[in-house]
XYZ file of C-alpha atoms in Angstrom:
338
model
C 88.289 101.126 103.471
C 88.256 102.162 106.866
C 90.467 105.332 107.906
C 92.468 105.218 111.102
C 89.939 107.188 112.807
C 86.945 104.267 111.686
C 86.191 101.554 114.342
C 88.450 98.870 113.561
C 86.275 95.643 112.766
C 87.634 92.319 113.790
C 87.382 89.825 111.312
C 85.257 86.440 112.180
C 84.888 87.336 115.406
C 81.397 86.091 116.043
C 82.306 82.941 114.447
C 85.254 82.264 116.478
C 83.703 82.995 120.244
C 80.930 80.581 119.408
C 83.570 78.325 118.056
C 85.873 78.075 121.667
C 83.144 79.196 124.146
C 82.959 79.507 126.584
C 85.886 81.755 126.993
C 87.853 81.437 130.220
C 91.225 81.905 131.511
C 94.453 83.319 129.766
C 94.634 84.158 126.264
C 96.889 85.598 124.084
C 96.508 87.686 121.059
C 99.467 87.042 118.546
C 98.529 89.865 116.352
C 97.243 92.845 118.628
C 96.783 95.462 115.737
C 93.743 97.799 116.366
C 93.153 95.481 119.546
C 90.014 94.527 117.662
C 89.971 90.364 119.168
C 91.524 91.153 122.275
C 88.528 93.277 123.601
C 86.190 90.754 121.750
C 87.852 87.745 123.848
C 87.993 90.568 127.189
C 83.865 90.940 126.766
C 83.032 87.149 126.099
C 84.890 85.865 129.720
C 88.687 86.154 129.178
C 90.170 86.655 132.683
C 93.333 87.925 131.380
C 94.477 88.987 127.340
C 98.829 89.181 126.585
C 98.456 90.893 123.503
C 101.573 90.755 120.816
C 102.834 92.753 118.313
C 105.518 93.758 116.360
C 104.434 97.171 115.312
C 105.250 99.775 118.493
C 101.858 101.824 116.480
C 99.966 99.848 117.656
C 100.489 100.058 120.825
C 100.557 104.095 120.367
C 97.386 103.778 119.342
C 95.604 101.571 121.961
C 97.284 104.245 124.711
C 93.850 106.051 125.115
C 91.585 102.890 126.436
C 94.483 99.924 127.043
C 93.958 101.088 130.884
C 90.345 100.404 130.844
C 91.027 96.819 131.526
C 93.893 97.460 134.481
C 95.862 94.242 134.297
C 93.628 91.884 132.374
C 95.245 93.558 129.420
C 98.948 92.871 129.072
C 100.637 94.648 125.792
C 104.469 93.083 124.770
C 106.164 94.214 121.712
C 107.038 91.048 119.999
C 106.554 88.710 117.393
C 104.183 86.100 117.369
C 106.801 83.551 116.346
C 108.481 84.370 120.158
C 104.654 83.845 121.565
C 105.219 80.866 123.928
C 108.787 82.621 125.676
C 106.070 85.501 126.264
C 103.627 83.527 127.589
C 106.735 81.756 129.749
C 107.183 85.088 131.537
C 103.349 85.965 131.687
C 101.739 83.241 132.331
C 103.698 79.865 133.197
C 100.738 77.755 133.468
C 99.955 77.362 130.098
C 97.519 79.830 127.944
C 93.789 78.595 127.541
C 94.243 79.956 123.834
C 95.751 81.881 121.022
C 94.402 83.808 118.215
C 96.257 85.006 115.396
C 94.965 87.348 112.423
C 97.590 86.692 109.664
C 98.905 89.324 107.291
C 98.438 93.382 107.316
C 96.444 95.513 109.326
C 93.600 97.629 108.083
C 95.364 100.392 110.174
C 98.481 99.682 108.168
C 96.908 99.665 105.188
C 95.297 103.257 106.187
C 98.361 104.606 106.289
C 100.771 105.909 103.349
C 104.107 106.241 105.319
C 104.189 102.518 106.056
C 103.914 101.620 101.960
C 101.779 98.653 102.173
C 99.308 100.276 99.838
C 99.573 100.209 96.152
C 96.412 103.233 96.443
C 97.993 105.505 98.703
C 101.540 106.988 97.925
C 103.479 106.757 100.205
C 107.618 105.143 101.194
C 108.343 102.209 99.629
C 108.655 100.432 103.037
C 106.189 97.637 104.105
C 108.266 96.267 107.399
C 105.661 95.527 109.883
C 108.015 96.018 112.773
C 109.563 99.201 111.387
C 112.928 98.423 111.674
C 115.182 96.263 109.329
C 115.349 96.040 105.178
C 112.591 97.164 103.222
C 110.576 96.845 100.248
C 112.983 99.404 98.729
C 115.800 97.633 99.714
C 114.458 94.585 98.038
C 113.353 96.215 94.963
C 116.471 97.860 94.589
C 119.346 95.384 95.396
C 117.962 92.094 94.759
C 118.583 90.676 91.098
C 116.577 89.483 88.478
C 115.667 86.205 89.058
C 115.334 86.285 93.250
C 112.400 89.429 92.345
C 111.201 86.853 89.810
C 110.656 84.278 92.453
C 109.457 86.182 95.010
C 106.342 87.180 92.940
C 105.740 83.830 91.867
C 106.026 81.828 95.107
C 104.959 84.470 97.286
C 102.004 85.951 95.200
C 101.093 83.581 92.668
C 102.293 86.408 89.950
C 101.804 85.326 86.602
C 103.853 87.612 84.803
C 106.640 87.561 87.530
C 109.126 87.272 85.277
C 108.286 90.434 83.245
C 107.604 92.789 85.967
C 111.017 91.503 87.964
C 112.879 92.464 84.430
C 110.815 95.570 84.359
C 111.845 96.431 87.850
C 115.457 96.358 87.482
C 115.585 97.936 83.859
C 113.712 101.417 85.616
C 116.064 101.318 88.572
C 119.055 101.698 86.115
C 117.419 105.148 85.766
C 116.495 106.312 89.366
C 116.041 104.060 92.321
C 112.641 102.886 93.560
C 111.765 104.643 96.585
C 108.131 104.956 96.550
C 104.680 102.696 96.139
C 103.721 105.313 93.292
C 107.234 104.226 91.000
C 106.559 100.452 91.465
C 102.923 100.450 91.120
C 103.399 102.114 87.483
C 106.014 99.993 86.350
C 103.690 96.809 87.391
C 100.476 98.533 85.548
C 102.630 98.565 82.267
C 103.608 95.053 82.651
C 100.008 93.804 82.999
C 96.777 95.031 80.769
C 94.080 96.893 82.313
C 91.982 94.771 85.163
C 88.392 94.421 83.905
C 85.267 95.428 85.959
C 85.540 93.568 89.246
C 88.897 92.377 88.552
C 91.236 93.550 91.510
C 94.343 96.176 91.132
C 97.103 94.753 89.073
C 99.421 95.152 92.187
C 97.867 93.659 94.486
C 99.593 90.305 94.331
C 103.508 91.997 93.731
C 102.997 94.263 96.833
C 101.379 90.945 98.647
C 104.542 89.026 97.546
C 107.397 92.113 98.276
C 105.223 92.433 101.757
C 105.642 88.360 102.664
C 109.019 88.673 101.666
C 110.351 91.796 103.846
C 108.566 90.423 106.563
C 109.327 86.739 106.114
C 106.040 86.258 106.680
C 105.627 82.539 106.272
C 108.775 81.873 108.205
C 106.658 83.786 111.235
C 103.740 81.512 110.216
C 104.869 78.161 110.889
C 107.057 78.991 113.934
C 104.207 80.899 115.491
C 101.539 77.908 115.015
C 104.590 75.377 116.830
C 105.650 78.158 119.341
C 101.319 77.826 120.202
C 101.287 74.464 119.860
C 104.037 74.409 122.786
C 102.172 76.992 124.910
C 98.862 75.952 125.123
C 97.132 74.109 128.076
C 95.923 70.735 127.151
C 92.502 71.409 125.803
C 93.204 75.407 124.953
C 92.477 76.411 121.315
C 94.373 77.435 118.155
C 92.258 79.788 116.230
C 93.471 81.340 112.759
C 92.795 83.847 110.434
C 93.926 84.439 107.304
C 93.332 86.600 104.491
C 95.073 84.419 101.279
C 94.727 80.699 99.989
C 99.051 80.354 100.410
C 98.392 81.167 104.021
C 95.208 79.188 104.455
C 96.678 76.047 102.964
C 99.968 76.246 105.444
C 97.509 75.870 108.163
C 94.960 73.801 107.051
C 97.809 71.761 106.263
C 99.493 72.234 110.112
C 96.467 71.172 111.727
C 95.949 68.046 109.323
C 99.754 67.138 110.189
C 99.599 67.641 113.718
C 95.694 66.105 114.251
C 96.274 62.985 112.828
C 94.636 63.918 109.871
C 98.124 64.238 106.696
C 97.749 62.464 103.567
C 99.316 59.243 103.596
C 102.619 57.968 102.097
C 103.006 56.840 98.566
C 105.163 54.882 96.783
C 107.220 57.803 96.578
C 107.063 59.061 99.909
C 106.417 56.314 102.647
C 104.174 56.425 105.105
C 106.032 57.567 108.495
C 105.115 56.298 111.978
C 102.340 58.277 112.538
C 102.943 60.825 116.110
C 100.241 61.446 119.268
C 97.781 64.138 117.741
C 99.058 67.612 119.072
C 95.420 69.077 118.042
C 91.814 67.945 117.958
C 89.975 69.527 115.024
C 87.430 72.456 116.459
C 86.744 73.298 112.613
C 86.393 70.413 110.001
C 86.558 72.739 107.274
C 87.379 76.623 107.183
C 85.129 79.158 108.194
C 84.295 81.664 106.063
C 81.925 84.981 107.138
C 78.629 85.071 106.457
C 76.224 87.336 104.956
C 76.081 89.402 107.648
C 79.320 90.046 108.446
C 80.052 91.105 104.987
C 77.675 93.643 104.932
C 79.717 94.973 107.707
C 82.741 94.532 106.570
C 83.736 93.923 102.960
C 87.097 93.138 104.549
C 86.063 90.151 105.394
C 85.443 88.970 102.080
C 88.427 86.116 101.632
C 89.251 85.594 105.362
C 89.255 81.929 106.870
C 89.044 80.438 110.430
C 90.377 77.476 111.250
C 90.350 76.723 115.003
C 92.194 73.243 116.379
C 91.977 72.271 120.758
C 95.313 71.248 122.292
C 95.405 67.682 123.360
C 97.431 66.306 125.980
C 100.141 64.559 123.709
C 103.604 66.381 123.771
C 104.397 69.271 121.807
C 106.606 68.795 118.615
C 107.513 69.795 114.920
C 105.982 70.151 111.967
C 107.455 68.279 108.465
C 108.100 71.743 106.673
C 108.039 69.591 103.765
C 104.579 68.882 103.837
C 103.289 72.134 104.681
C 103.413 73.501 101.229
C 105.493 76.598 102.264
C 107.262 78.569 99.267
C 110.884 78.234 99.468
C 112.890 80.789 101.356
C 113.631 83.245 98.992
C 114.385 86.345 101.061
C 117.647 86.236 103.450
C 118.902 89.095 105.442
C 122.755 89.748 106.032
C 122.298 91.042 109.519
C 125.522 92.217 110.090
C 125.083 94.823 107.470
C 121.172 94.662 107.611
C 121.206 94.630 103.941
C 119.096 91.952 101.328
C 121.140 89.813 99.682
């Protein structure tokens, strides 16, 4: 795992340049992070990067070179799901594409005070923009059966059910506040991973992560929000790191190409809408030997990459997308979960 001092490695870079070359005009970066696919599209032709993220670290941390590219880098603290307002103010003729790298940040990752990672110990946190509820709050307040859910829907958990009645038995005691508490109370809920098997918290913190973050709510407003931004012919390009991710956009692009599933006898066929996208990638992209060698990071990620068309912008059937039911509402007048 890379520390926060290790060259952060884009993911699928290569892949994705060769996919929209040649690289020209505005882009914007939806996920800035380490700044890892903003200086990749900078060095392949990009006249001009707006890069976007939520997290004010990482803007901290690209202080020391952001001013090697004068104003061809533009930084805006933000969420992707806000992306074409941003590009509004930045660049009113339309962007000539948009990347986004879904999910946490190896930097985040790196670091135990953010409590993303069930191997470091660290605040049970795991908000991405640093302000707002947190994991704690989640694990703490929420009841039984919403915990249940949100390890099922969010990440595929098995044994939701007995780690959500595990979690709120041990708070009776004493009140999870770190990633050390919850990762032992999800270790005795699930027997000891084999060889190669992976951490037996690595899909509750995924889930408890999605959740705080509302992760997939981001998703699907942050494709449309691109979908009304873009230039007529500028590219979509996608990365993500899980297969519910993956299939929200595989299944965006299918809606909005052209390309859904039909009707059936229970669910007609609708009048079919102008294609949004034209498919760049038929399939997903995966890395290739190479780039895994590099970076075992890379091991699950997917591109998927769609061009803009010149049909108007519109909405996707949420429906049909195959998101996981809201699970995880904020009271923000008292900023509390509830």
């Amino acid at each position: 795992m890379q520390t926060p001092d290790a060259p952060h490695i884009p993911v699928l870079l290569r892949p994705l340049l060769q996919a929209v070359a040649p690289v020209l005009g505005t882009w914007l970066d939806g996920t800035f992070g380490a700044g890892g696919y903003s200086k990749g599209l900078l060095a392949a032709g990009a006249a001009r990067v707006i890069g976007i993220d939520r997290d004010p670290l990482a803007f901290e941390m690209a202080a020391p070179w952001r001013g090697d590219y004068g104003d061809r880098l533009v930084l805006v603290e933000n969420t992707f799901s806000n992306l074409d307002a941003v590009a509004e103010d930045i660049a009113p003729e339309g962007l000539d594409g948009v990347v986004l790298d879904l999910g946490v940040s190896s930097m985040q990752l790196d670091q135990a005070e953010r409590g993303f990672s069930f191997l470091r110990d660290g605040p049970l946190d795991m908000r991405m923009s640093q302000s707002g509820p947190s994991a704690a709050d989640l694990v703490n307040e929420a009841d039984e059966g919403t915990l249940a859910d949100i390890l099922y829907h969010y990440g595929e958990e098995r044994a939701s059910r007995r780690i959500a009645r595990a979690i709120v038995e041990a708070r009776k005691t004493a009140p999870y506040e770190s990633t050390k508490q919850l990762v032992a109370t999800v270790e005795r809920c699930l027997p000891r991973p084999k060889p190669g098997q992976s951490h037996p918290a690595t899909r509750s913190f995924q889930a408890l992560r999605i959740a705080v973050n509302d992760e997939f709510g981001q998703l699907i407003e942050g494709l449309e929000a691109a979908e009304r931004a873009l230039k007529p012919g500028g590219k979509l390009a996608v990365v993500t790191f899980h297969s519910l991710e993956d299939r929200v956009v595989k299944r965006f692009f299918q809606a909005r190409s052209g390309r859904a599933p039909g009707g059936s006898r229970y669910a007609p066929e609708t009048a079919a809408e102008a294609a949004a996208f034209d498919l760049v990638t038929r399939k997903g992209v995966g890395p290739d030997e190479i780039e895994l060698a590099e970076n075992p990071r890379a091991r699950s990620a997917i591109l998927r990459i769609g061009a803009r068309t010149e049909s108007p912008a519109g909405r996707a059937d949420r429906h049909s997308l195959g998101l996981p039911a809201p699970l995880f509402e904020t009271d923000r007048s008292r900023g509390r979960p509830r």
